[in-house]
Tab-separated table of C-alpha atoms and ligand atoms in Angstrom:
chain	number	residue	atom	x	y	z
A	14	MET	CA	78.917	-110.011	-216.138
A	15	PHE	CA	76.616	-106.866	-216.007
A	16	ILE	CA	77.591	-103.693	-214.145
A	17	GLY	CA	81.258	-104.556	-214.788
A	18	HIS	CA	80.649	-103.646	-218.607
A	19	PHE	CA	79.055	-100.646	-217.793
A	20	GLY	CA	82.069	-99.812	-215.349
A	21	LEU	CA	84.450	-100.138	-218.182
A	22	GLY	CA	82.490	-97.859	-220.246
A	23	LEU	CA	82.429	-95.310	-217.655
A	24	ALA	CA	86.273	-95.849	-217.197
A	25	ALA	CA	86.758	-95.548	-220.896
A	26	LYS	CA	85.955	-91.562	-220.692
A	27	LYS	CA	89.425	-91.368	-219.165
A	28	ALA	CA	91.085	-92.758	-222.204
A	29	ASP	CA	89.039	-90.618	-224.550
A	30	ALA	CA	86.756	-87.817	-223.632
A	31	ARG	CA	85.384	-87.455	-227.081
A	32	PRO	CA	82.815	-90.153	-227.347
A	33	SER	CA	79.623	-89.606	-225.365
A	34	LEU	CA	79.023	-91.952	-222.309
A	35	GLY	CA	76.232	-93.214	-224.399
A	36	THR	CA	78.632	-94.460	-227.074
A	37	LEU	CA	81.119	-96.021	-224.738
A	38	PHE	CA	78.343	-97.797	-223.192
A	39	PHE	CA	76.944	-99.126	-226.467
A	40	ALA	CA	80.654	-100.415	-227.257
A	41	SER	CA	81.246	-102.039	-223.804
A	42	GLN	CA	77.828	-103.558	-223.916
A	43	PHE	CA	77.484	-104.353	-227.682
A	44	ILE	CA	77.806	-108.033	-227.502
A	45	ASP	CA	75.118	-108.284	-224.998
A	46	LEU	CA	72.923	-105.830	-226.967
A	47	LEU	CA	73.326	-108.107	-230.035
A	48	TRP	CA	72.558	-111.286	-228.196
A	49	PRO	CA	68.906	-110.759	-227.328
A	50	PHE	CA	68.340	-110.367	-231.154
A	51	PHE	CA	69.849	-113.575	-231.951
A	52	LEU	CA	67.865	-115.258	-229.081
A	53	ILE	CA	64.621	-113.675	-230.441
A	54	LEU	CA	65.588	-115.046	-233.979
A	55	GLY	CA	66.362	-118.377	-232.739
A	56	ILE	CA	69.814	-118.213	-233.889
A	57	GLU	CA	71.554	-118.454	-230.529
A	58	HIS	CA	70.004	-120.409	-227.421
A	59	VAL	CA	70.130	-119.995	-223.689
A	60	GLU	CA	68.462	-122.195	-220.912
A	61	VAL	CA	67.143	-121.630	-217.388
A	62	GLU	CA	69.176	-124.175	-215.397
A	63	PRO	CA	69.253	-123.176	-211.556
A	64	GLY	CA	72.255	-124.398	-210.029
A	65	ILE	CA	74.582	-124.145	-213.101
A	66	SER	CA	76.601	-121.837	-211.466
A	67	ALA	CA	76.268	-120.144	-208.049
A	68	PHE	CA	75.711	-116.754	-209.432
A	69	THR	CA	73.222	-117.246	-212.609
A	70	PRO	CA	70.830	-119.671	-213.460
A	71	LEU	CA	71.728	-119.207	-217.118
A	72	ASP	CA	72.919	-121.838	-219.331
A	73	PHE	CA	74.420	-120.256	-222.342
A	74	VAL	CA	74.110	-123.329	-224.465
A	75	TYR	CA	74.873	-121.891	-228.005
A	76	TYR	CA	75.891	-118.211	-228.692
A	77	PRO	CA	78.964	-118.458	-231.021
A	78	PHE	CA	77.941	-115.549	-233.065
A	79	SER	CA	77.566	-112.895	-230.389
A	80	HIS	CA	80.037	-114.412	-227.774
A	81	SER	CA	82.869	-116.512	-229.225
A	82	LEU	CA	86.469	-114.964	-229.138
A	83	LEU	CA	86.312	-114.795	-233.096
A	84	GLY	CA	82.869	-113.191	-233.267
A	85	VAL	CA	83.659	-110.664	-230.682
A	86	LEU	CA	86.916	-109.689	-232.514
A	87	PHE	CA	84.782	-109.270	-235.654
A	88	TRP	CA	82.257	-107.023	-233.790
A	89	ALA	CA	84.832	-104.975	-232.305
A	90	LEU	CA	86.699	-104.400	-235.680
A	91	LEU	CA	83.218	-103.640	-237.315
A	92	PHE	CA	82.293	-101.302	-234.365
A	93	GLY	CA	85.776	-99.437	-234.580
A	94	ALA	CA	85.712	-99.263	-238.345
A	95	VAL	CA	82.046	-97.976	-238.640
A	96	TYR	CA	82.736	-95.166	-235.892
A	97	TYR	CA	85.889	-94.168	-237.734
A	98	LEU	CA	83.782	-93.976	-241.098
A	99	ILE	CA	81.352	-91.598	-239.325
A	100	LYS	CA	83.542	-89.558	-236.968
A	101	LYS	CA	86.909	-89.714	-238.437
A	102	ASN	CA	88.522	-90.014	-235.385
A	103	TYR	CA	91.191	-92.826	-235.240
A	104	LYS	CA	91.983	-92.604	-231.294
A	105	ALA	CA	88.288	-92.830	-230.451
A	106	SER	CA	87.976	-95.617	-232.880
A	107	ILE	CA	90.551	-97.725	-231.240
A	108	VAL	CA	89.195	-97.059	-227.867
A	109	LEU	CA	85.569	-98.197	-228.618
A	110	GLY	CA	86.965	-101.136	-230.554
A	111	ILE	CA	89.087	-102.258	-227.497
A	112	LEU	CA	86.045	-101.725	-225.423
A	113	VAL	CA	83.864	-104.001	-227.560
A	114	PHE	CA	86.470	-106.614	-227.316
A	115	SER	CA	86.915	-106.044	-223.451
A	116	HIS	CA	83.297	-107.587	-223.130
A	117	TRP	CA	84.868	-110.920	-223.990
A	118	ILE	CA	87.763	-110.720	-221.413
A	119	LEU	CA	85.086	-109.714	-218.514
A	120	ASP	CA	82.956	-112.443	-219.653
A	121	LEU	CA	85.972	-114.856	-219.877
A	122	ILE	CA	86.846	-114.165	-216.251
A	123	THR	CA	83.333	-114.659	-214.972
A	124	HIS	CA	81.503	-117.274	-217.045
A	125	ILE	CA	82.067	-120.836	-216.473
A	126	PRO	CA	83.476	-122.665	-219.519
A	127	ASP	CA	80.734	-121.821	-221.895
A	128	LEU	CA	82.371	-119.010	-224.024
A	129	PRO	CA	83.247	-120.551	-227.589
A	130	LEU	CA	86.509	-119.672	-229.126
A	131	PHE	CA	85.303	-119.926	-232.689
A	132	PRO	CA	81.812	-120.824	-234.208
A	133	GLY	CA	81.640	-124.397	-235.054
A	134	VAL	CA	84.363	-125.466	-232.673
A	135	ASP	CA	83.520	-127.091	-229.453
A	136	THR	CA	86.299	-125.673	-227.196
A	137	LYS	CA	84.856	-123.358	-224.490
A	138	ALA	CA	86.565	-121.084	-222.308
A	139	GLY	CA	85.707	-119.502	-218.758
A	140	PHE	CA	87.521	-119.049	-215.463
A	141	GLY	CA	84.436	-119.503	-213.577
A	142	LEU	CA	84.289	-116.369	-211.065
A	143	TRP	CA	80.456	-117.179	-211.014
A	144	ASN	CA	81.057	-120.009	-208.943
A	145	SER	CA	81.356	-117.853	-205.950
A	146	ILE	CA	78.797	-115.011	-205.466
A	147	PRO	CA	81.036	-113.096	-203.019
A	148	ALA	CA	83.970	-113.158	-205.441
A	149	THR	CA	81.795	-112.145	-208.285
A	150	ILE	CA	80.285	-109.265	-206.491
A	151	ILE	CA	83.726	-107.961	-205.308
A	152	VAL	CA	85.400	-108.298	-208.605
A	153	GLU	CA	82.284	-106.757	-210.688
A	154	ALA	CA	81.589	-104.081	-208.049
A	155	SER	CA	85.153	-103.023	-208.004
A	156	ILE	CA	85.151	-102.525	-211.802
A	157	PHE	CA	82.060	-100.825	-211.653
A	158	PHE	CA	82.972	-98.354	-208.792
A	159	ALA	CA	86.198	-97.636	-210.444
A	160	GLY	CA	84.540	-96.592	-213.561
A	161	VAL	CA	82.089	-94.280	-211.760
A	162	TYR	CA	85.263	-92.754	-210.008
A	163	PHE	CA	87.083	-92.176	-213.307
A	164	TYR	CA	83.941	-90.771	-214.952
A	165	MET	CA	83.186	-88.306	-212.121
A	166	LYS	CA	86.791	-87.493	-212.209
A	167	VAL	CA	87.078	-86.596	-215.798
A	168	THR	CA	83.798	-85.003	-216.362
A	169	LYS	CA	81.778	-82.144	-214.345
A	170	ALA	CA	78.017	-81.592	-214.253
A	171	ILE	CA	77.022	-78.336	-216.161
A	172	ASN	CA	73.609	-78.215	-214.518
A	173	LYS	CA	71.504	-80.199	-212.007
A	174	LYS	CA	70.520	-82.828	-214.570
A	175	GLY	CA	74.123	-83.781	-214.890
A	176	ILE	CA	74.323	-84.777	-211.226
A	177	TYR	CA	70.844	-86.447	-210.869
A	178	THR	CA	70.843	-88.551	-214.212
A	179	LEU	CA	74.445	-89.779	-213.342
A	180	TRP	CA	73.443	-90.890	-209.675
A	181	GLY	CA	70.086	-92.355	-210.788
A	182	LEU	CA	71.682	-94.503	-213.435
A	183	ILE	CA	74.185	-95.671	-210.715
A	184	ILE	CA	71.491	-96.477	-208.297
A	185	PHE	CA	69.396	-98.123	-211.035
A	186	LEU	CA	72.115	-100.380	-212.226
A	187	LEU	CA	72.943	-101.469	-208.719
A	188	ILE	CA	69.145	-102.271	-208.084
A	189	ILE	CA	68.890	-104.249	-211.122
A	190	TYR	CA	72.361	-106.101	-210.422
A	191	VAL	CA	70.897	-106.935	-206.761
A	192	MET	CA	67.707	-108.160	-208.239
A	193	ASN	CA	69.309	-110.421	-210.622
A	194	ILE	CA	71.540	-112.078	-207.937
A	195	PHE	CA	68.622	-112.542	-205.426
A	196	GLY	CA	65.456	-112.344	-207.371
A	197	PRO	CA	63.948	-115.571	-208.798
A	198	PRO	CA	65.273	-116.937	-212.135
A	199	PRO	CA	63.730	-115.862	-215.167
A	200	GLU	CA	60.412	-117.501	-215.929
A	201	SER	CA	61.637	-118.962	-219.506
A	202	ALA	CA	64.384	-118.795	-221.800
A	203	GLU	CA	61.958	-116.803	-224.471
A	204	ALA	CA	61.674	-114.048	-221.872
A	205	ILE	CA	65.401	-113.537	-221.679
A	206	GLY	CA	65.644	-112.020	-225.214
A	207	TYR	CA	62.688	-109.507	-224.502
A	208	VAL	CA	64.093	-108.292	-221.211
A	209	GLY	CA	67.377	-108.075	-222.767
A	210	LEU	CA	66.240	-105.457	-225.195
A	211	SER	CA	65.496	-103.121	-222.429
A	212	GLN	CA	69.265	-102.549	-222.210
A	213	TRP	CA	68.991	-100.003	-224.983
A	214	LEU	CA	67.496	-97.753	-222.235
A	215	ILE	CA	70.649	-97.587	-220.389
A	216	ILE	CA	72.503	-96.490	-223.572
A	217	ALA	CA	70.019	-93.710	-224.159
A	218	TRP	CA	70.498	-92.918	-220.517
A	219	GLY	CA	74.402	-92.710	-221.081
A	220	TYR	CA	73.803	-89.925	-223.789
A	221	TRP	CA	71.374	-88.178	-221.402
A	222	ILE	CA	74.088	-87.804	-218.484
A	223	ASP	CA	76.897	-87.212	-221.037
A	224	ARG	CA	74.935	-84.123	-222.667
A	225	ASN	CA	74.591	-82.586	-219.121
A	226	ARG	CA	78.120	-82.925	-218.340
A	227	LYS	CA	81.446	-81.569	-219.651
A	228	THR	CA	85.107	-82.801	-219.512
A	229	GLU	CA	87.482	-80.608	-217.565
B	8	ZN	ZN1	78.195	-111.022	-222.471
């Protein structure tokens, strides 16, 4: 799942308007921001295996630290706790912790059974929405556009930048999404980690948008 995670980040503005959209994106996509580092360091592994599911050629052979149920619970608690220590806001910390955890739930719905429950245990989960391209697009796009709707409803542009930066991001994410589905598979497993690092740009973009909008 890709734009669905950003959709939930956008929607979370309705749950708590205090954290910037950048922080909300940081939380909802935190697991996939960690994962490239684990890949590059050789701690986790992915393989390119066209046909493994209809939607993606990626075979997530080993990623228990970033993507197991227990791992994600740990990161969610850590994220919420660190936010609380810095900002001393209980509600926002809870919302952000839940957002980090939401990543696993969304991945659980979409992935084929490749999500480990605990590191070191072979039981893997995944409901396999990825076996159908149309079903994946319908579910993921619905979450994304619902998020866009809520974010636009809760916030208002304070200048022109507040409009263009938001629309720019929406279009950018949709282009990346379509390219991922219909483009050629990645050249190599090594490249995936480095491409994954570029997602930090989207986090920064979230802060940029949020600075130019206010909550009503
Ligand atoms: Zn993920």
